[in-house]
Amino acid sequence: MNALSRRRFLKISAATVVAAGMAGRSSRALAASATPSGGTAGVRTIPTFCDICFWKCGAIASVRDGQLWKIEGNPLDPLCQGRLCPRGTGGIGAHSDPDRLRAPLIRTHERGEEKWQEVTWDEALDYIAVRMKQIAAAHGPEAMALFSHGIGGTFLKHTLKAYGTPNMAAPSFAQCRGPRDVGFRLTFGDDVGSPERTDIANTDCLVLIGSHLGENMHNTQVQEFATAVGRGASIIVVDPRFSVAASKAKFYLPIKPGTDLALLLAWMHVIVTEKLYDADYVAKHGFGFEQFAASLTSYTPEWAFPETGIDPDTIRATAREMARHHPATLVHPGRHVNWNGDDAQRSRAIALLNALLGSWGRKGGFYQPSSMDVPAYPYPPYPKSGRSKLDNPDHKHPFAHEALTTGIRDATITGKPYPIKGWMVYATNLLHALPNEAETIRAIQQLDLLVVVDVIPSETAGWADVVLPESTYLERFDDLNPEYFRQPFLGLRQPVVDSPHDQKPNWWIAKKLAEKLGLGAYYPWQDIEEYLAHRVTAAGLSYPELKQKGIILGQRQPLYFDEGAPAEFDTPSGQIEFYSLQLEKAGFDPVPRYTPPAAGPAGSFRLLFGRAPMHSFSRTQSNRLLSGLMSENTVWLNHTAATRLGLKTDDYVRLRNQDGVLSNRIKVKATERIRPDCVYMVHGFGHTSRGLRHAYGKGASDAQLVTRYQTDPLMGGTGMNVNFVTLEPEV
Ligand SMILES: Nc1nc2c(c(=O)[nH]1)N[C@H]1C(S)=C(S)[C@@H](COP(=O)(O)OP(=O)(O)OC[C@H]3O[C@@H](n4cnc5c(=O)[nH]c(N)nc54)[C@H](O)[C@@H]3O)O[C@H]1N2
Ligand SMILES: Nc1nc2c(c(=O)[nH]1)N[C@H]1C(S)=C(S)[C@@H](COP(=O)(O)OP(=O)(O)OC[C@H]3O[C@@H](n4cnc5c(=O)[nH]c(N)nc54)[C@H](O)[C@@H]3O)O[C@H]1N2
Ligand code: SF4
Ligand SMILES: [Mo]
């Protein structure tokens, strides 16, 4: 871990212990799976895995005298190697959050007024089942959609498939990693996965384009980044903002936002014209190299300079630096890559640059992950739907291989290609995750039924007809996690403490709802442990062992081509497609082509956003331990621009976007660490839900300002870095 995040890590560890010690909540520890820890009297330790983000680090929770005490990394876990990130360490604050949802709620007033009455689980699930049956009778079961994010959605997906709808989507595709997966698939025939197959630990040259590791706290990657820095790897960071990662870089390129494709093309121009690429690798595995090379002719560093703001010498020097270290050069594919709407082609350019460097399938580049073979539970077959999913009508975005949240939202608004009348929303805060809040609310107003399953009263819950309070990850079992990774392993989430109120786990909710819908046959198991034990045993493994250790390791497979990993590419040509036959056939550019980003109104700043190490999206601002480390976000503004506007650090402003939307008040951070043409804020703040008593009104929401988005023609992702703001002093 790098020095900065390490310090933060230690800081939060201390804060956690103190605060947890003071919490005094009377949660009863679950003894069932506990293993006595070595020596500390009254302490039980229970292995599980974290859910403060979707990385799923193996964790060991300690319960002291019946109270949840602390949570640490499971040393057996290959993902976290015994260390959680600050958010994971502070995860116990999710259990003790006084603003948690406590009981099922049914709406009593207008949608959005946040007025409900507490009901029993039976009443809530009856209410939902009756309406779901009405929707199926009037419009067909396809008129129900599920939005879910994370492993906890598995059982609700099962119930909704059994009910007969194919319409289910997560924001992690169209609002996050979709373009990257498409760009890499088109090129290598496979995507980079999650956790990404990036061999950061072994790289000699790491290129980060926006990926702000150290603020983006995906644990494995941050640890491996620290290892790479410690080994003296050359780091190249491209970011309009001097990120934590930039502070570790040999080359920092403060690029003009939205122009990365120009830089990538110029880099490839240099590598091709100077013949610095891995010629053997390209000859052996590449398809269409000649056409690709010819397409780069005009993309000189001199051409890229006015586009990107990066001078030609730096472009050449960084291209040569990458080539010098190849194939152990890793141009990181990024994760949240929905920026400008040309994102799949930009991601494809990143894939192509890696292909030139020969890094796919090579040590220090991209390894071949594997997973353990854990058979699915033998459920009855789902009913066949007469109608296909409606998020991408006529395959308008031909390369969308996962469902589009925003496509379901569009169909809900228009009623086409067929009506959507009910939404079930699990562990996603759509009002913070999808661009253009007003469109989401318009869609919600078309519904006959909106059910939100959450742990806290999120903004989306504020619009629901029924709110179902879930047990947190520390209080429940979830589905098994047979992870795809360098080292295959199987992880188990299991309860550490009881839920403090009338909260229930997702599997229970999904099963009971299925029973009320007359779909009980889809849940032949009585209890989740029966299900889990069945699957683990079917995989030839021991469930008691998994409960005791939390992790079972699998057989490590060859990671690189020269170790015997198969050099196979699932593309039409069976090779790495420098020239994409699929894109050509679908009428798109077979090799990436640059179009400059549209400029904003005069005097405005492009709005950029990202992560802070101690928060996850919009889900942790209520967590008292994590909000203690950062209770509101700030807007980063270039120092010169701040002086021109008469603003200084800690002044409050409001941001107004190009469509007149005005944000909550937010503090200025005047800094040299950002270009003068953009501002930056951490995503997830500016909560407007009154039930979030602690987080309410603290900081501003980037999501509210993202009224515009640019849709990626290839795959329907929503580029959200296309909004512009001005700053208004708060008097
Ligand atoms: N403007 C803007 N939009 C974005 C992004 C951005 O940076 N800016 N980021 C994009 C990215 S990369 C992603 S991946 C998506 C993420 O989008 P989401 O997954 O929707 O992220 P969150 O906003 O954290 O919403 C998660 C919700 O799950 C709830 N939750 C937490 N734990 C549990 C649990 O155990 N059970 C249940 N039932 N609910 C739980 C939280 O309280 C919260 O309401 O957003 C995307 N959208
Ligand atoms: N602590 C924490 N860590 C997280 C998460 C979290 O919620 N909290 N969420 C996880 C998830 S789901 C995701 S998807 C990732 C997201 O994290 P990443 O994929 O690493 O990053 P992004 O959110 O795409 O980008 C943010 C960075 O891109 C820069 N940037 C903005 N515009 C441009 C541009 O035009 N060009 C370039 N080169 N850079 C630009 C910003 O200044 C910022 O540094 O983080 C993951 N890790
Ligand atoms: S990266 Fe952090 S928050 Fe995410 S699962 Fe791992 S420890 Fe938890
Ligand atoms: Mo994401």
PDB file of C-alpha atoms and ligand atoms in Angstrom, residues 50 52-53 55-57 84-85 87-88 217 219, ligand 3:
ATOM      1  CA  CYS A  50     -16.961  -7.634   2.871  1.00  0.00           C
ATOM      2  CA  ILE A  52     -18.871  -2.157   1.523  1.00  0.00           C
ATOM      3  CA  CYS A  53     -18.021  -2.395  -2.133  1.00  0.00           C
ATOM      4  CA  TRP A  55     -14.700  -6.383  -4.481  1.00  0.00           C
ATOM      5  CA  LYS A  56     -15.701  -9.026  -1.880  1.00  0.00           C
ATOM      6  CA  CYS A  57     -12.551  -9.139   0.239  1.00  0.00           C
ATOM      7  CA  LEU A  84      -9.039  -4.635   4.244  1.00  0.00           C
ATOM      8  CA  CYS A  85      -9.256  -1.158   2.794  1.00  0.00           C
ATOM      9  CA  ARG A  87     -13.992   1.220   3.994  1.00  0.00           C
ATOM     10  CA  GLY A  88     -13.919  -2.458   4.822  1.00  0.00           C
ATOM     11  CA  MET A 217      -9.633   1.706  -3.238  1.00  0.00           C
ATOM     12  CA  ASN A 219      -8.050  -3.399  -2.457  1.00  0.00           C
TER      13      ASN A 219
HETATM   14  S1  SF4 B   3     -12.102  -3.151  -1.408  1.00  0.00           S
HETATM   15 FE1  SF4 B   3     -12.561  -2.425   0.676  1.00  0.00          FE
HETATM   16  S2  SF4 B   3     -14.763  -2.033   0.738  1.00  0.00           S
HETATM   17 FE2  SF4 B   3     -14.328  -3.255  -1.090  1.00  0.00          FE
HETATM   18  S3  SF4 B   3     -14.680  -5.373  -0.430  1.00  0.00           S
HETATM   19 FE3  SF4 B   3     -12.501  -4.946  -0.139  1.00  0.00          FE
HETATM   20  S4  SF4 B   3     -12.305  -4.215   1.972  1.00  0.00           S
HETATM   21 FE4  SF4 B   3     -14.476  -4.134   1.413  1.00  0.00          FE
END
